[in-house]
XYZ file of N, CA, C and O in Angstrom:
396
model
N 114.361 53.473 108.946
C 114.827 52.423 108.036
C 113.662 51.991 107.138
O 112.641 51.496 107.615
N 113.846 52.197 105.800
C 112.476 51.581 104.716
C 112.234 50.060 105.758
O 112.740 49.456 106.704
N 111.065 50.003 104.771
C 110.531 48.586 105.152
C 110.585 47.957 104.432
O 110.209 46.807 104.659
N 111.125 48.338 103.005
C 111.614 47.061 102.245
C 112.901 46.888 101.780
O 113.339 46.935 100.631
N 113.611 46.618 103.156
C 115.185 46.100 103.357
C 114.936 44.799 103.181
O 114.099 43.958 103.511
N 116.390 44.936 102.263
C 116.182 43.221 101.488
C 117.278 42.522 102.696
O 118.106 43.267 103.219
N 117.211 41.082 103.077
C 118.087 40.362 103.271
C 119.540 40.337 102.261
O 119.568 40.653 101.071
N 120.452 39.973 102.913
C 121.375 39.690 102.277
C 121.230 39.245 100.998
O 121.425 39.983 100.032
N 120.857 37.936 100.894
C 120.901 37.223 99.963
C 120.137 37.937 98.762
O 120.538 38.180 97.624
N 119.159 38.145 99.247
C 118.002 39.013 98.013
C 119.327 40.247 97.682
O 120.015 40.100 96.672
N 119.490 41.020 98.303
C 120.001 41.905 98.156
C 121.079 41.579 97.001
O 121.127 42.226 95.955
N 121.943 40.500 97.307
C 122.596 39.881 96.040
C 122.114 39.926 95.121
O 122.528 40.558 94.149
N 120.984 39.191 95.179
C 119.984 38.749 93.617
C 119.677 39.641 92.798
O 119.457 39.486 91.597
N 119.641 40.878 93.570
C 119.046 41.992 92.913
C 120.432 43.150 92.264
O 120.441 43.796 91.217
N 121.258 43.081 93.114
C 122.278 43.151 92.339
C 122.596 43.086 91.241
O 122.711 43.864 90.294
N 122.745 42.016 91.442
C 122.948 40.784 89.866
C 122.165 41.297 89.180
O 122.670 41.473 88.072
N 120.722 41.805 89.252
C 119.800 42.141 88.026
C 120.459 43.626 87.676
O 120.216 43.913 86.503
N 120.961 44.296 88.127
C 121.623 45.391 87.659
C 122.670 45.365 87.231
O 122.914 46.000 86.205
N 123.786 44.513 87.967
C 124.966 43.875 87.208
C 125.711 44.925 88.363
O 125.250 46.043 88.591
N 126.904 44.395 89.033
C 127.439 45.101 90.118
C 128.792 46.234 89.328
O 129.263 47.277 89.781
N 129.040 45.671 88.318
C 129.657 46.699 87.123
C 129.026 47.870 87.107
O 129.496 48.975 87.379
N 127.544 47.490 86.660
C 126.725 48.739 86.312
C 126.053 49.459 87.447
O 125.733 50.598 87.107
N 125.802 49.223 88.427
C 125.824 49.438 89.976
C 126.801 50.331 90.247
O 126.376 51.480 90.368
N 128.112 50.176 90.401
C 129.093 50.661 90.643
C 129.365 51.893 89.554
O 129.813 52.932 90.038
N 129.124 51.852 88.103
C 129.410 53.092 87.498
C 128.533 54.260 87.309
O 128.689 55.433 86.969
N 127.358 53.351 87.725
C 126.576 54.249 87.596
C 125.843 54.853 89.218
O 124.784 55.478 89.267
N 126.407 54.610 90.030
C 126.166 54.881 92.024
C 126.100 56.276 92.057
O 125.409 56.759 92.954
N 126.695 57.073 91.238
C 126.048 58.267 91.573
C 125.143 59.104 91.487
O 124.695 60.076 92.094
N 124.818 57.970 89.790
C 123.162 58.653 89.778
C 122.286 58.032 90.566
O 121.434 58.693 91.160
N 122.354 56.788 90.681
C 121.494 56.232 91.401
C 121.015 57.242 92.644
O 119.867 57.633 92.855
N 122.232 57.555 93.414
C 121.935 57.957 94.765
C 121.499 59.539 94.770
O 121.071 60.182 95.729
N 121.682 59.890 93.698
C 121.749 61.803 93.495
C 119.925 62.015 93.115
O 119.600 62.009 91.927
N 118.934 62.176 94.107
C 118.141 62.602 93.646
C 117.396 63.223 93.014
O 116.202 62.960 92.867
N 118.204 64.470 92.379
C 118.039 65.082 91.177
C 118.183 64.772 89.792
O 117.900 65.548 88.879
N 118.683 63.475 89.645
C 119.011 62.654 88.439
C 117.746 61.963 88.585
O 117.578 61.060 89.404
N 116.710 62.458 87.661
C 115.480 61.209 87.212
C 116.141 59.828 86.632
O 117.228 59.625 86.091
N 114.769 58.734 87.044
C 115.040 57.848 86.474
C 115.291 57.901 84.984
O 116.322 57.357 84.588
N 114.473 58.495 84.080
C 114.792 58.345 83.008
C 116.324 59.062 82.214
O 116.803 58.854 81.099
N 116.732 59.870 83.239
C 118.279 60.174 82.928
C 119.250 59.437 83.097
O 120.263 59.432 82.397
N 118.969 58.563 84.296
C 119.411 57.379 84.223
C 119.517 56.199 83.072
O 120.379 55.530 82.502
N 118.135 56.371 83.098
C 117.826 55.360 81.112
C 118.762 55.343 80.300
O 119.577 54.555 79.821
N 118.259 57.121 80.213
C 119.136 57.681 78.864
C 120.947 57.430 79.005
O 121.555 56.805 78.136
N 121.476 57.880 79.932
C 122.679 57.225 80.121
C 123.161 55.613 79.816
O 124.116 55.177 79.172
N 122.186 54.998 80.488
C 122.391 53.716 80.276
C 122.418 52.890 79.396
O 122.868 51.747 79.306
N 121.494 54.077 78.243
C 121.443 53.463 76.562
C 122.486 53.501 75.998
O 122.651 52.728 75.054
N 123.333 54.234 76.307
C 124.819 54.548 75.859
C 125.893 53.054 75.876
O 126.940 52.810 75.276
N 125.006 52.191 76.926
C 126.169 50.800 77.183
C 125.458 49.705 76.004
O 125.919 48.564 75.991
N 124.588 49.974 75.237
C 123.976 48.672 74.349
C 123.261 48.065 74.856
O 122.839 47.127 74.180
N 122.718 48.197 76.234
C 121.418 46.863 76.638
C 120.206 47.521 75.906
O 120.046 48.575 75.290
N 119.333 46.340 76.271
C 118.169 46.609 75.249
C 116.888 47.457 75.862
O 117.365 48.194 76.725
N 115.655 47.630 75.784
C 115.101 48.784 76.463
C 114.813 47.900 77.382
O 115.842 48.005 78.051
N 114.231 47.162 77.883
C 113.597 46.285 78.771
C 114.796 46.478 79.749
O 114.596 47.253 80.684
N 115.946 45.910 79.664
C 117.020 45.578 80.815
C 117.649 47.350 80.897
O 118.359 47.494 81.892
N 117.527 48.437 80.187
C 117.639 49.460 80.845
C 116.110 50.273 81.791
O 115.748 51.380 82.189
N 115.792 49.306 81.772
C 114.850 50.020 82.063
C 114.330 49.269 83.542
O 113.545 49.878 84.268
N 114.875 47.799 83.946
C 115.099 46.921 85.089
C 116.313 47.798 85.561
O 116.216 48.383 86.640
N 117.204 47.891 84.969
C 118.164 48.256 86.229
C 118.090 49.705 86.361
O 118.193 50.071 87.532
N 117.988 50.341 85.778
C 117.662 51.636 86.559
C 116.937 51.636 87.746
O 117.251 52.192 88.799
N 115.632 50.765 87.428
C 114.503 51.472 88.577
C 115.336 50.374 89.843
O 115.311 50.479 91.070
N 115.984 49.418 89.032
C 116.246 48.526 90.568
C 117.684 48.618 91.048
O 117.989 47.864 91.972
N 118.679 49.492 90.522
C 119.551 50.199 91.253
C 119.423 51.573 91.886
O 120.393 52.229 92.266
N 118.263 51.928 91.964
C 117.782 53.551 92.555
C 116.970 52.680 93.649
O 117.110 53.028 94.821
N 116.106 51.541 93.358
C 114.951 50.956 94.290
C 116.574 50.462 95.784
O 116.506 50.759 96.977
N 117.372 49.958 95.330
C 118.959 49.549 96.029
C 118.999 50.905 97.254
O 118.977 50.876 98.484
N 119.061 51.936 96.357
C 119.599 53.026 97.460
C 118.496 53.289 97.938
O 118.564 53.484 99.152
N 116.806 53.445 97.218
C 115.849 54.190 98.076
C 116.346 53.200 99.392
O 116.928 53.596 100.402
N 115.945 51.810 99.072
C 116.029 51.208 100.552
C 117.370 51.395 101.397
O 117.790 50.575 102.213
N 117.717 52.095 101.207
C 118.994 52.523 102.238
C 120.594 51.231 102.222
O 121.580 51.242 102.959
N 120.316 50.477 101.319
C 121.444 49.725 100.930
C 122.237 49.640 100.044
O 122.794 48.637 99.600
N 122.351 51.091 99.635
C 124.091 51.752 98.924
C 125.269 51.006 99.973
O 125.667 49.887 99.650
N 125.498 51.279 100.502
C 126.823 51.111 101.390
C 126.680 49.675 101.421
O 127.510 49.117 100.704
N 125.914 48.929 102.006
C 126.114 47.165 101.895
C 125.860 46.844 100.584
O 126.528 45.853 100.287
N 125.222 47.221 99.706
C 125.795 46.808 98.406
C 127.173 47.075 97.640
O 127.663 46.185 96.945
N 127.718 48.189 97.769
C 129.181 47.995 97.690
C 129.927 46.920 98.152
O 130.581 46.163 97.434
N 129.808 46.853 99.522
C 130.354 45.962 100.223
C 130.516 44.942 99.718
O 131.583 44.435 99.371
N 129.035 44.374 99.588
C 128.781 43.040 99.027
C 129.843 42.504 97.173
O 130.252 41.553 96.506
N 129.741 44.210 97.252
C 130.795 44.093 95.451
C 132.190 43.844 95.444
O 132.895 43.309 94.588
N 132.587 44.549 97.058
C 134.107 44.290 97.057
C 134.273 42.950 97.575
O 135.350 42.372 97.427
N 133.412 42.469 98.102
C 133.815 40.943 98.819
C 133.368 40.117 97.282
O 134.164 39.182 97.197
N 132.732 40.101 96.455
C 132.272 39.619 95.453
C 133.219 38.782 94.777
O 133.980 39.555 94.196
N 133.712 37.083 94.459
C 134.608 36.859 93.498
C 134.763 36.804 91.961
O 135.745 36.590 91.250
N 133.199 37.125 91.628
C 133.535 37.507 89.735
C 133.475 38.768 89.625
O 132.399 39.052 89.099
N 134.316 40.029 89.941
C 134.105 41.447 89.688
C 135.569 41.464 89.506
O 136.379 40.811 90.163
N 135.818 42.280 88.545
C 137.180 42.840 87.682
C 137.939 44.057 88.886
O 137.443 44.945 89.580
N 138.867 43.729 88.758
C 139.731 44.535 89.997
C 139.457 46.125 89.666
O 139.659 46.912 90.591
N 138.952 46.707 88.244
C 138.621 48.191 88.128
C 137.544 48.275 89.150
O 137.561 48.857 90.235
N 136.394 47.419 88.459
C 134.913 47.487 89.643
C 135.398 47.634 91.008
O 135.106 48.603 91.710
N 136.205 46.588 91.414
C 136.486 46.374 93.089
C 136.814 47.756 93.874
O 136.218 48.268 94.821
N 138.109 48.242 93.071
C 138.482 49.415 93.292
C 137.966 50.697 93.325
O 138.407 51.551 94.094
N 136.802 50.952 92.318
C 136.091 51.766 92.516
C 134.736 51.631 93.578
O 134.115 52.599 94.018
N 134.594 50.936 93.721
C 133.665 50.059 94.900
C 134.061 50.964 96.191
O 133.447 51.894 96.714
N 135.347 50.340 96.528
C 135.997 50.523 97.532
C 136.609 52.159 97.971
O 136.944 52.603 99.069
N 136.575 53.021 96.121
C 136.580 54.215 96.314
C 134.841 54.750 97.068
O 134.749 55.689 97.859
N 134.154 54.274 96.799
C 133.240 54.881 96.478
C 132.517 54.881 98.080
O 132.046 55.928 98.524
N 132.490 53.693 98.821
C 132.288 53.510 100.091
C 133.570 54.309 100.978
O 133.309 54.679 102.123
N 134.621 54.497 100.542
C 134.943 55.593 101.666
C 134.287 56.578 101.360
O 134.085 57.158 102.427
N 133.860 57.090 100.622
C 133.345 58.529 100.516
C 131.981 58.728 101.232
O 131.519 59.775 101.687
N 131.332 57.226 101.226
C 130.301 57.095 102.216
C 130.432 57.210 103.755
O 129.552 57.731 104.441
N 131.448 56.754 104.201
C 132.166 57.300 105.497
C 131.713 58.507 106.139
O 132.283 58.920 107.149
């Protein structure tokens, strides 16, 4: 188990800095180690954030899975009450497949 497993709560916080939308659409690069960070970037430039905030959530939705908390961060998305029922659902796709 890494050693820098976040608590719950952090684990939220950090979330949030990626945005659990963007977490969720983008979970497969995150977790696919052959996808560099900066392919990640480059994808992410495609949604309009600015370089700074693509460039926070990349490294801190990949930093999510290095520490081994893909699966409780989903979680944390489907129990979540401001996430749009598409997010939820794909959430919820996405953790069975973690199964």
């Amino acid at each position: 188990m890494p050693v820098n497993r976040l608590n719950s709560a952090a684990l939220e916080r950090t979330l949030r800095t990626v945005g659990m939308k963007t977490f969720v659409d983008f979970y497969k690069d995150f977790s696919d180690p052959q996808v560099t960070l900066t392919d990640i970037k480059l994808k992410l430039s495609s949604c309009g954030y600015s370089a700074n905030s693509i460039s926070t959530k990349a490294s801190t939705g990949r930093r999510i899975i290095n520490n081994g908390q893909g699966r409780e961060a989903l979680e944390l998305i489907i129990k979540a009450t401001r996430v749009d029922e598409d997010t939820r659902k794909k959430a919820e796709e996405l953790l069975s497949k973690e199964l």
